[in-house]
CSV table of C-alpha atoms in Angstrom, one decimal:
chain,number,residue,atom,x,y,z
A,15,MET,CA,-11.2,16.4,-17.2
A,16,SER,CA,-12.5,13.4,-19.1
A,17,GLU,CA,-11.7,9.8,-20.1
A,18,SER,CA,-9.6,11.2,-22.9
A,19,ASP,CA,-7.1,12.9,-20.5
A,20,PRO,CA,-3.6,11.3,-21.2
A,21,GLY,CA,-3.2,10.6,-17.4
A,22,PHE,CA,-6.4,8.7,-17.3
A,23,GLN,CA,-5.6,6.9,-20.5
A,24,ALA,CA,-2.3,5.8,-19.0
A,25,ALA,CA,-4.2,4.5,-15.9
A,26,LEU,CA,-6.7,2.6,-18.1
A,27,GLU,CA,-3.9,1.1,-20.1
A,28,GLU,CA,-2.3,-0.1,-16.9
A,29,ALA,CA,-5.7,-1.7,-15.9
A,30,LYS,CA,-5.9,-3.5,-19.2
A,31,GLN,CA,-2.3,-4.7,-18.8
A,32,GLY,CA,-3.3,-6.0,-15.4
A,33,ALA,CA,-6.2,-7.9,-17.0
A,34,ARG,CA,-3.9,-9.3,-19.7
A,35,GLU,CA,-1.7,-10.6,-16.9
A,36,GLY,CA,-4.7,-12.3,-15.3
A,37,GLY,CA,-4.6,-9.8,-12.4
A,38,ILE,CA,-7.1,-7.5,-10.8
A,39,PRO,CA,-7.7,-4.9,-13.5
A,40,ILE,CA,-7.0,-1.6,-11.7
A,41,GLY,CA,-4.5,0.8,-13.0
A,42,ALA,CA,-3.1,4.2,-11.9
A,43,CYS,CA,-0.9,7.0,-13.1
A,44,LEU,CA,0.6,9.8,-11.0
A,45,VAL,CA,1.2,13.0,-13.0
A,46,ASP,CA,2.8,16.2,-11.6
A,47,LYS,CA,1.6,19.7,-11.8
A,48,ASN,CA,3.4,20.2,-15.2
A,49,GLY,CA,1.8,17.1,-16.8
A,50,LYS,CA,4.9,14.9,-16.4
A,51,VAL,CA,4.2,11.3,-15.5
A,52,LEU,CA,5.9,10.5,-12.2
A,53,GLY,CA,4.9,6.9,-12.0
A,54,ARG,CA,2.3,4.4,-13.2
A,55,GLY,CA,1.4,0.9,-12.4
A,56,HIS,CA,-1.4,-1.6,-11.7
A,57,ASN,CA,-2.7,-3.9,-9.0
A,58,MET,CA,-0.2,-6.8,-8.4
A,59,ARG,CA,-2.0,-8.8,-5.8
A,60,LEU,CA,-2.2,-11.9,-8.0
A,61,GLN,CA,0.9,-11.4,-9.9
A,62,LYS,CA,3.2,-10.8,-6.9
A,63,GLY,CA,1.1,-12.2,-4.0
A,64,SER,CA,1.1,-8.7,-2.7
A,65,ALA,CA,-1.2,-7.2,0.0
A,66,ILE,CA,-0.2,-3.6,-0.6
A,67,LEU,CA,0.4,-3.2,-4.4
A,68,HIS,CA,-2.9,-1.7,-5.4
A,69,GLY,CA,-2.9,0.3,-8.6
A,70,GLU,CA,-2.3,3.6,-6.8
A,71,MET,CA,0.4,2.1,-4.6
A,72,SER,CA,2.2,0.6,-7.6
A,73,ALA,CA,2.2,4.1,-9.2
A,74,LEU,CA,3.6,5.7,-6.1
A,75,GLU,CA,6.3,3.0,-5.9
A,76,SER,CA,7.1,3.3,-9.5
A,77,ALA,CA,7.7,7.0,-9.0
A,78,GLY,CA,10.3,6.1,-6.4
A,79,ARG,CA,11.7,8.4,-3.7
A,80,LEU,CA,10.7,12.0,-4.2
A,81,PRO,CA,10.8,15.1,-2.1
A,82,ALA,CA,7.5,16.4,-0.8
A,83,SER,CA,7.6,19.3,-3.3
A,84,ALA,CA,7.4,16.8,-6.3
A,85,TYR,CA,3.8,15.8,-5.2
A,86,LYS,CA,2.5,19.4,-4.9
A,87,GLY,CA,-0.2,20.0,-7.5
A,88,SER,CA,0.0,16.4,-8.7
A,89,THR,CA,-2.9,14.3,-9.9
A,90,MET,CA,-3.5,10.6,-9.1
A,91,TYR,CA,-5.4,9.0,-12.0
A,92,THR,CA,-7.0,5.7,-11.0
A,93,THR,CA,-9.5,3.4,-12.8
A,94,LEU,CA,-11.4,2.7,-9.5
A,95,SER,CA,-12.4,4.7,-6.4
A,96,PRO,CA,-9.3,4.5,-4.1
A,97,CYS,CA,-9.6,2.3,-1.0
A,98,LEU,CA,-8.6,3.7,2.4
A,99,MET,CA,-5.0,2.5,2.0
A,100,CYS,CA,-4.6,4.3,-1.3
A,101,THR,CA,-6.6,7.2,0.0
A,102,GLY,CA,-4.2,7.5,3.0
A,103,ALA,CA,-1.2,7.3,0.7
A,104,CYS,CA,-2.5,10.2,-1.4
A,105,LEU,CA,-3.0,12.2,1.8
A,106,LEU,CA,0.5,11.3,3.1
A,107,TYR,CA,2.1,12.7,0.0
A,108,GLU,CA,-0.5,15.5,-0.4
A,109,VAL,CA,-1.5,14.6,-3.9
A,110,SER,CA,-3.8,17.5,-5.0
A,111,ARG,CA,-6.3,15.8,-7.1
A,112,VAL,CA,-7.7,12.3,-7.6
A,113,VAL,CA,-9.3,11.5,-10.9
A,114,LEU,CA,-11.1,8.1,-10.8
A,115,GLY,CA,-12.8,6.0,-13.4
A,116,GLU,CA,-15.8,4.8,-11.5
A,117,ASN,CA,-17.1,4.1,-8.0
A,118,LYS,CA,-20.0,1.7,-8.8
A,119,THR,CA,-17.9,-1.4,-8.2
A,120,PHE,CA,-16.4,0.0,-5.1
A,121,LEU,CA,-16.7,3.3,-3.2
A,122,GLY,CA,-13.5,4.1,-1.3
A,123,GLY,CA,-12.2,7.1,0.7
A,124,GLU,CA,-13.6,9.9,-1.6
A,125,ASP,CA,-15.2,11.7,1.3
A,126,LEU,CA,-12.0,11.6,3.4
A,127,LEU,CA,-10.0,12.9,0.5
A,128,ARG,CA,-12.5,15.8,0.0
A,129,SER,CA,-12.5,16.5,3.8
A,130,LYS,CA,-8.7,17.1,3.5
A,131,GLY,CA,-9.0,19.4,0.6
A,132,VAL,CA,-8.2,17.0,-2.2
A,133,GLU,CA,-10.2,17.5,-5.4
A,134,VAL,CA,-12.0,14.3,-6.5
A,135,ILE,CA,-13.3,13.9,-10.0
A,136,ASN,CA,-15.2,10.8,-11.2
A,137,VAL,CA,-15.1,10.5,-14.9
A,138,GLY,CA,-17.8,7.7,-15.0
A,139,SER,CA,-15.9,5.3,-17.3
A,140,LYS,CA,-18.1,2.5,-18.6
A,141,GLU,CA,-14.9,0.7,-19.7
A,142,CYS,CA,-13.5,0.7,-16.2
A,143,GLU,CA,-16.8,-0.6,-14.9
A,144,ARG,CA,-16.8,-3.4,-17.5
A,145,LEU,CA,-13.2,-4.4,-16.6
A,146,MET,CA,-14.2,-4.8,-12.9
A,147,GLN,CA,-17.5,-6.4,-13.5
A,148,THR,CA,-15.9,-9.1,-15.6
A,149,PHE,CA,-13.1,-9.7,-13.1
A,150,SER,CA,-15.2,-9.6,-10.0
A,151,SER,CA,-17.9,-12.0,-11.4
A,152,GLU,CA,-15.2,-14.5,-12.5
A,153,HIS,CA,-13.0,-14.2,-9.4
A,154,PRO,CA,-15.1,-13.0,-6.5
A,155,GLU,CA,-12.8,-14.4,-3.8
A,156,ASP,CA,-9.7,-12.6,-5.2
A,157,TRP,CA,-11.7,-9.4,-5.5
A,158,ASN,CA,-13.1,-9.6,-1.9
A,159,GLU,CA,-9.6,-10.4,-0.6
A,160,ASP,CA,-8.3,-7.2,-2.3
A,161,ILE,CA,-10.8,-5.0,-0.5
A,162,GLY,CA,-10.6,-6.8,2.9
A,163,GLU,CA,-14.1,-8.2,2.7
A,164,ASP,CA,-15.2,-11.7,3.4
A,165,GLY,CA,-17.7,-11.8,0.5
A,166,LYS,CA,-20.6,-13.0,2.7
B,3,MET,CA,-0.2,-4.1,27.0
B,4,SER,CA,3.3,-2.8,27.5
B,5,GLU,CA,6.8,-2.6,25.9
B,6,SER,CA,7.4,-6.2,27.1
B,7,ASP,CA,4.6,-7.6,24.9
B,8,PRO,CA,6.2,-10.1,22.4
B,9,GLY,CA,4.5,-8.4,19.4
B,10,PHE,CA,5.9,-5.0,20.5
B,11,GLN,CA,9.4,-6.5,21.0
B,12,ALA,CA,9.3,-7.9,17.5
B,13,ALA,CA,8.4,-4.5,16.1
B,14,LEU,CA,11.2,-2.9,18.1
B,15,GLU,CA,13.7,-5.5,16.9
B,16,GLU,CA,12.6,-4.6,13.3
B,17,ALA,CA,13.2,-0.9,14.0
B,18,LYS,CA,16.7,-1.7,15.3
B,19,GLN,CA,17.4,-3.9,12.3
B,20,GLY,CA,16.4,-0.9,10.1
B,21,ALA,CA,18.9,1.3,12.1
B,22,ARG,CA,21.6,-1.3,11.6
B,23,GLU,CA,21.0,-1.2,7.8
B,24,GLY,CA,21.3,2.6,7.9
B,25,GLY,CA,17.5,3.0,7.3
B,26,ILE,CA,14.7,4.9,8.9
B,27,PRO,CA,14.3,3.0,12.3
B,28,ILE,CA,10.6,2.1,12.3
B,29,GLY,CA,9.5,-1.4,12.7
B,30,ALA,CA,6.2,-3.2,12.8
B,31,CYS,CA,4.7,-6.6,13.5
B,32,LEU,CA,1.2,-7.9,12.7
B,33,VAL,CA,-0.1,-10.5,15.1
B,34,ASP,CA,-3.4,-12.4,14.8
B,35,LYS,CA,-6.1,-12.8,17.4
B,36,ASN,CA,-4.4,-16.0,18.6
B,37,GLY,CA,-1.0,-14.4,19.0
B,38,LYS,CA,0.5,-15.8,15.8
B,39,VAL,CA,2.8,-13.5,13.9
B,40,LEU,CA,1.4,-12.9,10.5
B,41,GLY,CA,4.1,-10.7,9.2
B,42,ARG,CA,6.8,-8.3,10.4
B,43,GLY,CA,9.1,-5.7,8.7
B,44,HIS,CA,10.7,-2.3,8.8
B,45,ASN,CA,10.8,0.9,6.8
B,46,MET,CA,12.7,0.3,3.6
B,47,ARG,CA,12.7,3.8,2.0
B,48,LEU,CA,16.5,4.1,2.0
B,49,GLN,CA,17.3,0.4,1.5
B,50,LYS,CA,15.0,-0.1,-1.5
B,51,GLY,CA,14.3,3.4,-2.6
B,52,SER,CA,10.7,2.8,-1.7
B,53,ALA,CA,7.9,5.3,-1.3
B,54,ILE,CA,5.5,2.8,0.2
B,55,LEU,CA,7.4,0.4,2.4
B,56,HIS,CA,6.9,2.0,5.7
B,57,GLY,CA,7.2,-0.4,8.7
B,58,GLU,CA,3.5,-1.3,8.9
B,59,MET,CA,3.3,-1.7,5.1
B,60,SER,CA,6.4,-4.0,5.2
B,61,ALA,CA,4.7,-6.1,7.9
B,62,LEU,CA,1.5,-6.3,5.8
B,63,GLU,CA,3.5,-7.2,2.7
B,64,SER,CA,5.4,-9.8,4.6
B,65,ALA,CA,2.2,-11.4,5.7
B,66,GLY,CA,1.3,-11.8,2.0
B,67,ARG,CA,-2.1,-12.6,0.6
B,68,LEU,CA,-4.6,-13.4,3.3
B,69,PRO,CA,-8.4,-13.6,3.4
B,70,ALA,CA,-10.3,-10.9,5.3
B,71,SER,CA,-11.0,-13.3,8.2
B,72,ALA,CA,-7.2,-13.6,9.0
B,73,TYR,CA,-7.1,-9.9,10.0
B,74,LYS,CA,-10.1,-10.1,12.3
B,75,GLY,CA,-9.0,-9.4,15.9
B,76,SER,CA,-5.4,-8.7,14.8
B,77,THR,CA,-3.0,-6.2,16.3
B,78,MET,CA,-0.5,-4.1,14.4
B,79,TYR,CA,2.4,-3.3,16.6
B,80,THR,CA,4.5,-0.4,15.4
B,81,THR,CA,7.3,1.6,16.9
B,82,LEU,CA,5.8,5.0,15.7
B,83,SER,CA,2.4,6.5,15.4
B,84,PRO,CA,1.1,5.3,11.9
B,85,CYS,CA,1.0,7.8,9.1
B,86,LEU,CA,-2.2,8.2,7.0
B,87,MET,CA,-1.0,5.6,4.5
B,88,CYS,CA,-0.4,3.0,7.2
B,89,THR,CA,-3.6,4.1,9.0
B,90,GLY,CA,-5.5,3.5,5.8
B,91,ALA,CA,-4.0,0.1,5.3
B,92,CYS,CA,-5.0,-0.9,8.8
B,93,LEU,CA,-8.5,0.3,8.1
B,94,LEU,CA,-8.7,-1.5,4.7
B,95,TYR,CA,-7.9,-4.8,6.3
B,96,GLU,CA,-9.8,-4.1,9.5
B,97,VAL,CA,-7.0,-4.6,11.9
B,98,SER,CA,-8.6,-4.5,15.3
B,99,ARG,CA,-5.9,-2.8,17.4
B,100,VAL,CA,-2.8,-0.6,16.9
B,101,VAL,CA,-0.2,-0.6,19.5
B,102,LEU,CA,2.4,2.1,18.9
B,103,GLY,CA,5.7,2.9,20.5
B,104,GLU,CA,5.4,6.7,20.6
B,105,ASN,CA,3.8,9.7,19.0
B,106,LYS,CA,6.2,12.5,20.1
B,107,THR,CA,8.3,12.3,16.9
B,108,PHE,CA,5.3,12.1,14.7
B,109,LEU,CA,1.5,12.0,15.3
B,110,GLY,CA,-0.3,10.0,12.6
B,111,GLY,CA,-3.9,8.9,12.0
B,112,GLU,CA,-4.7,7.9,15.6
B,113,ASP,CA,-7.9,9.8,15.7
B,114,LEU,CA,-9.0,8.4,12.3
B,115,LEU,CA,-8.3,4.9,13.6
B,116,ARG,CA,-10.3,5.5,16.8
B,117,SER,CA,-13.2,7.0,14.8
B,118,LYS,CA,-13.5,3.7,12.8
B,119,GLY,CA,-13.5,1.6,16.0
B,120,VAL,CA,-9.9,0.6,16.1
B,121,GLU,CA,-8.3,0.4,19.6
B,122,VAL,CA,-5.2,2.5,19.8
B,123,ILE,CA,-2.6,2.1,22.6
B,124,ASN,CA,0.5,4.2,23.0
B,125,VAL,CA,3.0,2.3,25.2
B,126,GLY,CA,5.2,5.4,25.4
B,127,SER,CA,8.6,3.8,24.6
B,128,LYS,CA,11.6,6.0,25.3
B,129,GLU,CA,13.7,3.5,23.3
B,130,CYS,CA,11.5,4.2,20.2
B,131,GLU,CA,11.8,7.9,20.8
B,132,ARG,CA,15.6,7.7,21.0
B,133,LEU,CA,15.9,5.7,17.8
B,134,MET,CA,13.9,8.3,15.9
B,135,GLN,CA,15.5,11.3,17.5
B,136,THR,CA,18.9,10.0,16.6
B,137,PHE,CA,17.9,9.3,13.0
B,138,SER,CA,15.9,12.5,12.3
B,139,SER,CA,18.6,14.7,13.7
B,140,GLU,CA,21.3,13.0,11.6
B,141,HIS,CA,19.2,12.7,8.4
B,142,PRO,CA,16.4,15.3,8.5
B,143,GLU,CA,15.9,15.3,4.7
B,144,ASP,CA,15.3,11.6,4.6
B,145,TRP,CA,12.9,11.8,7.5
B,146,ASN,CA,11.0,14.7,6.0
B,147,GLU,CA,10.7,12.9,2.7
B,148,ASP,CA,9.3,9.8,4.5
B,149,ILE,CA,6.4,11.8,6.0
B,150,GLY,CA,5.8,14.0,2.9
B,151,GLU,CA,7.0,17.2,4.5
B,152,ASP,CA,9.4,19.7,3.0
B,153,GLY,CA,11.2,20.4,6.3
B,154,LYS,CA,10.8,24.1,6.1
């Protein structure tokens, strides 16, 4: 498992698309146990005025309605450590593995995922870090809003 | 805190609206510390083919983009014990209190909420129970899909 994994590359491409749209550059891609992409998307807070469309949530929504069996053995690739909302969504649908780009910008629910038996892999992507460092330094208020912090 | 609370009544009205639409009858209403309704909504899985628009998520989305301070002291009223996704969303935004209609149909992340300092109150609504019993007995597959279970 590395940055070159197609699922991770799809998540990274989503993050870059988010950046091109002027949004928060976090992307995600949900891949099933056979390697099929179920859904992909990126953070839409700024583009849609959304409080819930984080990258992982956008990927789940893009996948649409699926039976529980479709998520078995699946992997959620995301460019940033998943917040508690996205962590909870992965737990609800019993995603088996979360592969994340980095957790230096933000550390989410990794321990909670592991405590529930979800495999968590951090690929340590400098590109993901750079995307977030650029955005959060230029738009600190938008970034704080996205993670429910007051920035003080 | 009881079923007669205006915030709870709004959540219940949303659940009934969901039932009228043929959807999963779960509603929610987010109220700020001053009693102002920030957002309300109901489960839209069947109406919109959505994997993420549970009642609480619909209420958060209806509230739109808000700074972290807007959620301080807020209460999420919901007709059913919140699943882990909705639990995580309440934790992300630091909702202070969750008032739920019932947890006999489904027991969600109440312990996790409490462990993070969120007050959790179950008003024990027979009306909420009846709404869910009717729906889940008539549409067991839709209900299992909504909570990520295979129904076996």
